[in-house]
Coordinates of C-alpha atoms and ligand atoms in Angstrom, one line a residue:
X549 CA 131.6 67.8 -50.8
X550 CA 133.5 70.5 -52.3
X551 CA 135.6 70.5 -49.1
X552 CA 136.6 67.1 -49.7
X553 CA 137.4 67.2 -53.2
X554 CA 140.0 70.0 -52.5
X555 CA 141.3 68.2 -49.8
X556 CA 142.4 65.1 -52.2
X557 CA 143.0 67.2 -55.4
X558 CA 145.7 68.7 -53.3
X559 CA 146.5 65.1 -51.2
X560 CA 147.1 64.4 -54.8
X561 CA 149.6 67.2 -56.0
X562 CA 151.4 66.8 -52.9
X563 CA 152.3 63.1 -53.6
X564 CA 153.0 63.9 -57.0
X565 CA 155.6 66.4 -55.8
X566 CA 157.4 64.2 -53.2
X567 CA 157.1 61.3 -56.5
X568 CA 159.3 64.1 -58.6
X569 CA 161.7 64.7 -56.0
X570 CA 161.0 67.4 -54.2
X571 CA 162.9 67.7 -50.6
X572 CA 160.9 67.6 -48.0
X573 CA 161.2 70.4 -46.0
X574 CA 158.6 70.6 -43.5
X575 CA 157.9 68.1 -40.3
X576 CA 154.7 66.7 -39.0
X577 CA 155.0 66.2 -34.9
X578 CA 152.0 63.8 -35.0
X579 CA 154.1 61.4 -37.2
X580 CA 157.4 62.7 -37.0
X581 CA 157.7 62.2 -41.0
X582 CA 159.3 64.6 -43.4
X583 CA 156.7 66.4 -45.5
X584 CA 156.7 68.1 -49.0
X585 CA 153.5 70.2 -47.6
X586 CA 150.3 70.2 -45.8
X587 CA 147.0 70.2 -47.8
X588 CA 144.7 72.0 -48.2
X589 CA 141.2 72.3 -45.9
X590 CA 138.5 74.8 -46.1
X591 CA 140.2 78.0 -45.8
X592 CA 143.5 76.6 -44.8
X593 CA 146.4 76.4 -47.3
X594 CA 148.3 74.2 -44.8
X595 CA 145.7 72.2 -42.9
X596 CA 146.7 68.3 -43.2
X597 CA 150.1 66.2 -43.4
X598 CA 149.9 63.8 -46.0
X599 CA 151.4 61.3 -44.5
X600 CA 148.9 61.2 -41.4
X601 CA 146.3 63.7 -41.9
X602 CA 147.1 65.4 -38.8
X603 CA 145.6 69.1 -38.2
X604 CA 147.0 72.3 -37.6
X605 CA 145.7 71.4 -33.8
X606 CA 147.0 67.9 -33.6
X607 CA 150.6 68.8 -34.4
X608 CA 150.4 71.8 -32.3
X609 CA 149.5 69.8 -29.1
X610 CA 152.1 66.7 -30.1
X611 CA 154.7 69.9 -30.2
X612 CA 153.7 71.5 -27.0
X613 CA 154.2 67.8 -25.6
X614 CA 157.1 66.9 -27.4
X615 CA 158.7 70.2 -26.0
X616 CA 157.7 69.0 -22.4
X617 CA 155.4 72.8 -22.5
X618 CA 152.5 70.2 -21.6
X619 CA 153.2 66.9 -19.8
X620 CA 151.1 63.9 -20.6
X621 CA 150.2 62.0 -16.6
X622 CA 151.3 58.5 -17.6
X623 CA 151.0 57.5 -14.1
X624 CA 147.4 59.0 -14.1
X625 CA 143.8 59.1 -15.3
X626 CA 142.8 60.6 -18.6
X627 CA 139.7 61.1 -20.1
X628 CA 139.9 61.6 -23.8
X629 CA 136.5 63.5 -25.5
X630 CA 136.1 62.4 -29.0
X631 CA 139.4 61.0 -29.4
X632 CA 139.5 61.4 -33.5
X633 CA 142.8 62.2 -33.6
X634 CA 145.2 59.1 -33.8
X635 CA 148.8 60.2 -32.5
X636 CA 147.1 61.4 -29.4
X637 CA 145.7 58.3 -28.9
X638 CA 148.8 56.8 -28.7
X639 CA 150.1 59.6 -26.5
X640 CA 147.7 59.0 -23.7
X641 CA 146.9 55.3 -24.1
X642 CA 150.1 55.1 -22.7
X643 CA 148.5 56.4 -19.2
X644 CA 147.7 53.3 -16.6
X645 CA 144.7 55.1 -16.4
X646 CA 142.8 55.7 -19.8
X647 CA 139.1 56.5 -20.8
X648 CA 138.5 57.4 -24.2
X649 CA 134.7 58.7 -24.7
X650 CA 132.1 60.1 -26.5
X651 CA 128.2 61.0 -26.4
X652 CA 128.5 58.6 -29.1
X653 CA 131.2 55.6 -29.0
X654 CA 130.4 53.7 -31.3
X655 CA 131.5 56.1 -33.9
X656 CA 135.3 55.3 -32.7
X657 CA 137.2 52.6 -33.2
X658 CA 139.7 53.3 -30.3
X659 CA 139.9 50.3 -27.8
X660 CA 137.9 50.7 -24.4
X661 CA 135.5 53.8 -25.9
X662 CA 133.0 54.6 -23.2
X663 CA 129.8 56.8 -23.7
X664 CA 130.2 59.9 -21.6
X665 CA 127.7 62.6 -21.6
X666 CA 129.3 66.0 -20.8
X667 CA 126.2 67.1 -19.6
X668 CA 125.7 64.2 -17.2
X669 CA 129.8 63.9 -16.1
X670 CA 129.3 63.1 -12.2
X671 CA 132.6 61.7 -11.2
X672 CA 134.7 63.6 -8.6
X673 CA 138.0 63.9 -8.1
X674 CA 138.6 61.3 -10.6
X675 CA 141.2 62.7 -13.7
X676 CA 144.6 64.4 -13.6
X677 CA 143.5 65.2 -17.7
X678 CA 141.1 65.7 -19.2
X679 CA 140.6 66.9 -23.1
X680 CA 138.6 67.6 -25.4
X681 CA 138.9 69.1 -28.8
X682 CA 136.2 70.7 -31.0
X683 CA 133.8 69.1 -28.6
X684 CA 132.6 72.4 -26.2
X685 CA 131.0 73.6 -29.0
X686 CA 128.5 71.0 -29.2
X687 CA 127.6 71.2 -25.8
X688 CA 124.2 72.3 -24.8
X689 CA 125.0 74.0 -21.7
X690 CA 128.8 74.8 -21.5
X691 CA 128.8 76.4 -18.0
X692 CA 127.0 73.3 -17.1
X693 CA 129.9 71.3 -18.4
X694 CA 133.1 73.3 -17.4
X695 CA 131.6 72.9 -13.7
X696 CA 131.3 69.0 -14.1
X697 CA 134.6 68.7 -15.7
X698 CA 136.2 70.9 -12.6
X699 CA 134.3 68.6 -10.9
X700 CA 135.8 65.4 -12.5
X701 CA 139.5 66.4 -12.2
X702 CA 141.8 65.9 -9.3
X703 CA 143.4 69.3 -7.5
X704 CA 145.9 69.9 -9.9
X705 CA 144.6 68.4 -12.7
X706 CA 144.2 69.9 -16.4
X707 CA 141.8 70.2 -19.0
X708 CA 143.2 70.9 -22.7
X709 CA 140.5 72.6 -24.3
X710 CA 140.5 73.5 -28.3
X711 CA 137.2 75.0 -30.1
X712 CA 136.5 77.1 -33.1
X713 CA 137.3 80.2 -32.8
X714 CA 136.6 83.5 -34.7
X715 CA 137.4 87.1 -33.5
X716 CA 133.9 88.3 -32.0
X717 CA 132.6 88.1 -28.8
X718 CA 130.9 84.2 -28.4
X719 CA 127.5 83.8 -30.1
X720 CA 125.1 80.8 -28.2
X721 CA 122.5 79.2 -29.8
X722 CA 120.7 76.0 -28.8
X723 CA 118.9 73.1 -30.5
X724 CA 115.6 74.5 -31.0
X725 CA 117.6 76.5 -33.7
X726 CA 117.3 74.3 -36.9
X727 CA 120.2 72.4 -38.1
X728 CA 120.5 74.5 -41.5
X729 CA 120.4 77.9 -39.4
X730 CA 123.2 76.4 -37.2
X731 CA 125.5 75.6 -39.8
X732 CA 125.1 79.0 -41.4
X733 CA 125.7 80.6 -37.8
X734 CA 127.8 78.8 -36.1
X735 CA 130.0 76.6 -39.3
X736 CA 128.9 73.2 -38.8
X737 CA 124.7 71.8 -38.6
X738 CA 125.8 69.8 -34.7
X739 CA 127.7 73.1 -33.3
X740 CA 125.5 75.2 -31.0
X741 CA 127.7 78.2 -30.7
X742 CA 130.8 79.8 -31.9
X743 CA 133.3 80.6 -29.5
X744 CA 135.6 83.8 -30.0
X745 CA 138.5 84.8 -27.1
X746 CA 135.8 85.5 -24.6
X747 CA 136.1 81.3 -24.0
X748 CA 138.3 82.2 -21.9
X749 CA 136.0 83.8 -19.2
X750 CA 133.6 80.9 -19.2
X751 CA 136.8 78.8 -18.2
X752 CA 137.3 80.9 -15.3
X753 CA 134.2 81.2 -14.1
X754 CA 134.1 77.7 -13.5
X755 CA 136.6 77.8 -11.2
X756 CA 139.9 77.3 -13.4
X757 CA 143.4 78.8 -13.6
X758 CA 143.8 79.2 -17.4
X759 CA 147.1 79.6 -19.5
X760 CA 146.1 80.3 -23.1
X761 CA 148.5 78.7 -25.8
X762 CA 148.3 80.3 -29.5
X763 CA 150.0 78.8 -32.5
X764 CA 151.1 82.5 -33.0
X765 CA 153.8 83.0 -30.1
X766 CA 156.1 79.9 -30.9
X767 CA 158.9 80.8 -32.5
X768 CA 158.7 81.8 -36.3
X769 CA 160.7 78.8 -37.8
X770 CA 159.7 76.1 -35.8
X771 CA 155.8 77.8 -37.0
X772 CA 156.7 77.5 -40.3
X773 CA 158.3 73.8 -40.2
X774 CA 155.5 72.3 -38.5
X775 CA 152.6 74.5 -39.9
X776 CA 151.4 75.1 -36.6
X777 CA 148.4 77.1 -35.9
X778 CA 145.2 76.8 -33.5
X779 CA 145.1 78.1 -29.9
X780 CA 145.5 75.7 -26.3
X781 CA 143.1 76.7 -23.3
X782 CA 145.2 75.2 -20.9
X783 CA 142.7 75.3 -17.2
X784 CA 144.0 74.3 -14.2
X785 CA 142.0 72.8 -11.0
X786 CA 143.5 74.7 -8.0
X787 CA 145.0 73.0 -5.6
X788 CA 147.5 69.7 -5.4
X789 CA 151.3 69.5 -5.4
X790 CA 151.9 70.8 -9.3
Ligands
ZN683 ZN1 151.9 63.5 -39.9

């Protein structure tokens, strides 16, 4: 609750800025609009764009694809985890072949939404992307899950993966642990882990070629105007013509 009333108290002072006339100086690449400022989240002075909401992690993927760094398969199959965040809805709708999913669709108002269970994912050969943000940490078995996904993409196809991250090694849990203890352990009641660079192995293991993305080695300016931050696991099914 406290989150939320920081998030609009600052909503609030950044309209009241752009009402008095200040310029607009930073850019949101979810909704391409000019912006007085992000606001405020948690611990993050520069989280949302008031025009769109966007995260730190939804601009930086609508950069990364707006610079042609990652290339959206619009003649392909994509299977969208938890598709919450709007501009990259519209992104990859645009693919002949689009399945946006959750555990849970009827939380989601996005057109088609299918229930998927990660845990269950049997199709083979099937995707040329697949992604999924935030979602690997609620995952029961996340071994079990980067195996299916491998399993679900075509040779050459990619999965975009974003999770929490902190510095430390990775920390499991499970659901036997009670929702209370999970929250203080891992920052949310539904996450069963928290993830730290180490993520990066348990890609690998699964069979992936992984590129890792951070916020932190574009360019300085382009950083700054766009208030990027958050870090891409970019895996990669050997094999196929890419
Ligand atoms: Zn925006």
């Amino acid at each position: 609750m406290a989150k939320a009333a920081g998030k609009h108290l600052t909503r609030a002072m950044l309209a009241a800025r752009k009402a008095m006339g200040a310029r607009a100086n930073r850019a949101c690449p979810a909704c391409g609009k000019a912006v007085v400022g992000f606001f405020r989240y948690g611990g993050n002075a520069e989280w949302g764009c008031p025009d769109c909401g966007a995260s730190p992690r939804e601009r930086l993927m609508n950069h990364l694809i707006a610079t042609n760094v990652l290339r959206v398969p619009v003649e392909g199959a994509i299977l969208h985890m938890a598709p919450n965040e709007g501009s990259l809805v519209r992104r990859f709708s645009a693919a002949s072949d689009y399945v946006p999913a959750d555990l849970d669709p009827g939380r989601y108002s996005v057109p088609g939404m299918r229930q998927v269970d990660l845990m269950a994912l049997a199709e083979a050969d099937r995707y040329d992307l697949f992604y999924a943000s935030h979602v690997m940490e609620h995952v029961p078995d996340d071994h079990h899950v980067l195996r299916n996904i491998w399993r679900a993409l075509k040779p050459g196809g990619e999965a975009w993966l974003i999770v929490p991250l902190w510095d430390k090694p990775t920390e499991d849990g499970s659901f036997d642990i009670p929702p209370r203890e999970r929250e203080r352990r891992f920052g949310q009641w539904d996450h069963v882990r928290q993830y730290g660079p180490d993520f990066a192995d348990r890609i690998r293991a699964a069979g992936f070629d992984l590129e890792e993305i951070d916020a932190s080695g574009i360019d300085a300016d382009v950083r700054h105007l766009f208030a990027l931050d958050d870090r891409l696991f970019r895996a990669r099914k050997p094999g196929g013509t890419a």
